[in-house]
Amino acid sequence: MKKIIAVTCLVLILTLYNYPIFDDKKITFAVIFLCFAVIVFSIAKLYSPVEKEDYDSIEKEMDKLHDDDGIFQYTDEGFYFKQKNSTELILWDEIISIYSFRIPSPFSKRKQSGLEIITDRKSYEFDYTVTPGIVKLADQLYNQLPDWKEDYSPMDINNFGLEKTKLYERKHSQ
């Protein structure tokens, strides 16, 4: 695209430098107009924010999300996460249950979604849109916790439209 712009600019400069290059001025005006049109449309296409979404670009983005630790740091015993000025540790053995949630937003058509992790000590919520590394967290939870459910049909729905799906619940040992 940049080559097209450079060649068109060169043709435009040469045409303007040798203005009466053709016997007919209409041809010169047409060349100048075409050069300007090519330059404008090429620059617009070059700087347009719309990327083509093909399989490779989506696959690269998903690979990047699955490799991004974000605010999390993983160990064999559990994972750390940084929140504001503190770092907390959640042990795999402390996790009682994990829920996936979706909350409808009155301001947009998209739903806020994320993971809720309930431990022996505390409950944590991680939102998919604002928590960097949540995709890798979901992968790690899936790999570290037995009995992870793959059924993502909503389980609990309240009057406000909150949908919760239980992904994991620790089995009570007797």
PDB file of C-alpha atoms in Angstrom, residues 14-92:
ATOM      1  CA  LEU A  14       6.156  14.660 -12.451  1.00  0.00           C
ATOM      2  CA  THR A  15       2.799  15.646 -13.915  1.00  0.00           C
ATOM      3  CA  LEU A  16       2.725  18.929 -11.992  1.00  0.00           C
ATOM      4  CA  TYR A  17       6.377  19.660 -12.849  1.00  0.00           C
ATOM      5  CA  ASN A  18       5.763  19.115 -16.548  1.00  0.00           C
ATOM      6  CA  TYR A  19       2.273  20.592 -16.472  1.00  0.00           C
ATOM      7  CA  PRO A  20       1.468  20.755 -20.157  1.00  0.00           C
ATOM      8  CA  ILE A  21       2.770  17.215 -20.624  1.00  0.00           C
ATOM      9  CA  PHE A  22      -0.118  16.309 -22.874  1.00  0.00           C
ATOM     10  CA  ASP A  23      -1.531  18.324 -25.735  1.00  0.00           C
ATOM     11  CA  ASP A  24      -4.934  18.305 -24.128  1.00  0.00           C
ATOM     12  CA  LYS A  25      -5.260  19.853 -20.638  1.00  0.00           C
ATOM     13  CA  LYS A  26      -8.207  17.575 -19.873  1.00  0.00           C
ATOM     14  CA  ILE A  27      -5.900  14.544 -19.842  1.00  0.00           C
ATOM     15  CA  THR A  28      -3.521  16.323 -17.460  1.00  0.00           C
ATOM     16  CA  PHE A  29      -6.409  17.214 -15.139  1.00  0.00           C
ATOM     17  CA  ALA A  30      -7.638  13.608 -15.260  1.00  0.00           C
ATOM     18  CA  VAL A  31      -4.163  12.306 -14.332  1.00  0.00           C
ATOM     19  CA  ILE A  32      -3.919  14.769 -11.436  1.00  0.00           C
ATOM     20  CA  PHE A  33      -7.448  13.871 -10.250  1.00  0.00           C
ATOM     21  CA  LEU A  34      -6.751  10.134 -10.445  1.00  0.00           C
ATOM     22  CA  CYS A  35      -3.495  10.563  -8.510  1.00  0.00           C
ATOM     23  CA  PHE A  36      -5.268  12.473  -5.750  1.00  0.00           C
ATOM     24  CA  ALA A  37      -8.057   9.879  -5.612  1.00  0.00           C
ATOM     25  CA  VAL A  38      -5.581   6.987  -5.388  1.00  0.00           C
ATOM     26  CA  ILE A  39      -3.602   8.756  -2.658  1.00  0.00           C
ATOM     27  CA  VAL A  40      -6.695   9.583  -0.577  1.00  0.00           C
ATOM     28  CA  PHE A  41      -8.199   6.109  -0.790  1.00  0.00           C
ATOM     29  CA  SER A  42      -4.860   4.399  -0.174  1.00  0.00           C
ATOM     30  CA  ILE A  43      -4.187   6.468   2.931  1.00  0.00           C
ATOM     31  CA  ALA A  44      -7.720   5.811   4.173  1.00  0.00           C
ATOM     32  CA  LYS A  45      -7.269   2.077   3.706  1.00  0.00           C
ATOM     33  CA  LEU A  46      -3.816   2.146   5.271  1.00  0.00           C
ATOM     34  CA  TYR A  47      -4.964   3.902   8.439  1.00  0.00           C
ATOM     35  CA  SER A  48      -8.442   2.424   8.776  1.00  0.00           C
ATOM     36  CA  PRO A  49      -8.999   0.801  12.200  1.00  0.00           C
ATOM     37  CA  VAL A  50     -10.909  -2.119  10.736  1.00  0.00           C
ATOM     38  CA  GLU A  51      -8.734  -5.207  10.634  1.00  0.00           C
ATOM     39  CA  LYS A  52      -9.687  -8.179   8.621  1.00  0.00           C
ATOM     40  CA  GLU A  53     -10.688 -10.994  10.926  1.00  0.00           C
ATOM     41  CA  ASP A  54      -9.415 -14.132   9.365  1.00  0.00           C
ATOM     42  CA  TYR A  55      -8.638 -17.411  11.063  1.00  0.00           C
ATOM     43  CA  ASP A  56      -4.940 -16.659  11.554  1.00  0.00           C
ATOM     44  CA  SER A  57      -5.470 -13.297  13.266  1.00  0.00           C
ATOM     45  CA  ILE A  58      -8.087 -14.742  15.614  1.00  0.00           C
ATOM     46  CA  GLU A  59      -5.861 -17.731  16.355  1.00  0.00           C
ATOM     47  CA  LYS A  60      -2.907 -15.447  17.165  1.00  0.00           C
ATOM     48  CA  GLU A  61      -5.074 -13.353  19.481  1.00  0.00           C
ATOM     49  CA  MET A  62      -6.353 -16.443  21.304  1.00  0.00           C
ATOM     50  CA  ASP A  63      -2.817 -17.832  21.653  1.00  0.00           C
ATOM     51  CA  LYS A  64      -1.762 -14.504  23.137  1.00  0.00           C
ATOM     52  CA  LEU A  65      -4.681 -14.594  25.619  1.00  0.00           C
ATOM     53  CA  HIS A  66      -3.913 -18.194  26.668  1.00  0.00           C
ATOM     54  CA  ASP A  67      -0.253 -17.308  27.303  1.00  0.00           C
ATOM     55  CA  ASP A  68      -0.825 -14.001  29.121  1.00  0.00           C
ATOM     56  CA  ASP A  69      -0.350 -14.291  32.912  1.00  0.00           C
ATOM     57  CA  GLY A  70      -1.835 -10.847  33.492  1.00  0.00           C
ATOM     58  CA  ILE A  71      -2.166 -10.159  37.219  1.00  0.00           C
ATOM     59  CA  PHE A  72      -1.707 -13.832  38.088  1.00  0.00           C
ATOM     60  CA  GLN A  73       1.357 -15.865  39.001  1.00  0.00           C
ATOM     61  CA  TYR A  74       1.046 -19.658  39.211  1.00  0.00           C
ATOM     62  CA  THR A  75       2.712 -22.210  41.487  1.00  0.00           C
ATOM     63  CA  ASP A  76       2.138 -25.907  42.148  1.00  0.00           C
ATOM     64  CA  GLU A  77       0.175 -25.098  45.333  1.00  0.00           C
ATOM     65  CA  GLY A  78      -2.001 -22.302  43.948  1.00  0.00           C
ATOM     66  CA  PHE A  79      -1.786 -18.867  42.378  1.00  0.00           C
ATOM     67  CA  TYR A  80      -1.018 -15.307  43.391  1.00  0.00           C
ATOM     68  CA  PHE A  81      -2.836 -12.290  42.071  1.00  0.00           C
ATOM     69  CA  LYS A  82      -2.039  -8.612  42.409  1.00  0.00           C
ATOM     70  CA  GLN A  83      -4.873  -6.311  43.321  1.00  0.00           C
ATOM     71  CA  LYS A  84      -4.194  -2.624  43.977  1.00  0.00           C
ATOM     72  CA  ASN A  85      -1.170  -2.637  46.306  1.00  0.00           C
ATOM     73  CA  SER A  86      -1.491  -6.145  47.704  1.00  0.00           C
ATOM     74  CA  THR A  87      -0.770  -9.651  46.506  1.00  0.00           C
ATOM     75  CA  GLU A  88      -2.963 -12.536  47.612  1.00  0.00           C
ATOM     76  CA  LEU A  89      -2.443 -16.273  47.412  1.00  0.00           C
ATOM     77  CA  ILE A  90      -5.240 -18.694  46.623  1.00  0.00           C
ATOM     78  CA  LEU A  91      -4.343 -22.332  47.184  1.00  0.00           C
ATOM     79  CA  TRP A  92      -5.878 -24.965  44.911  1.00  0.00           C
TER      80      TRP A  92
END
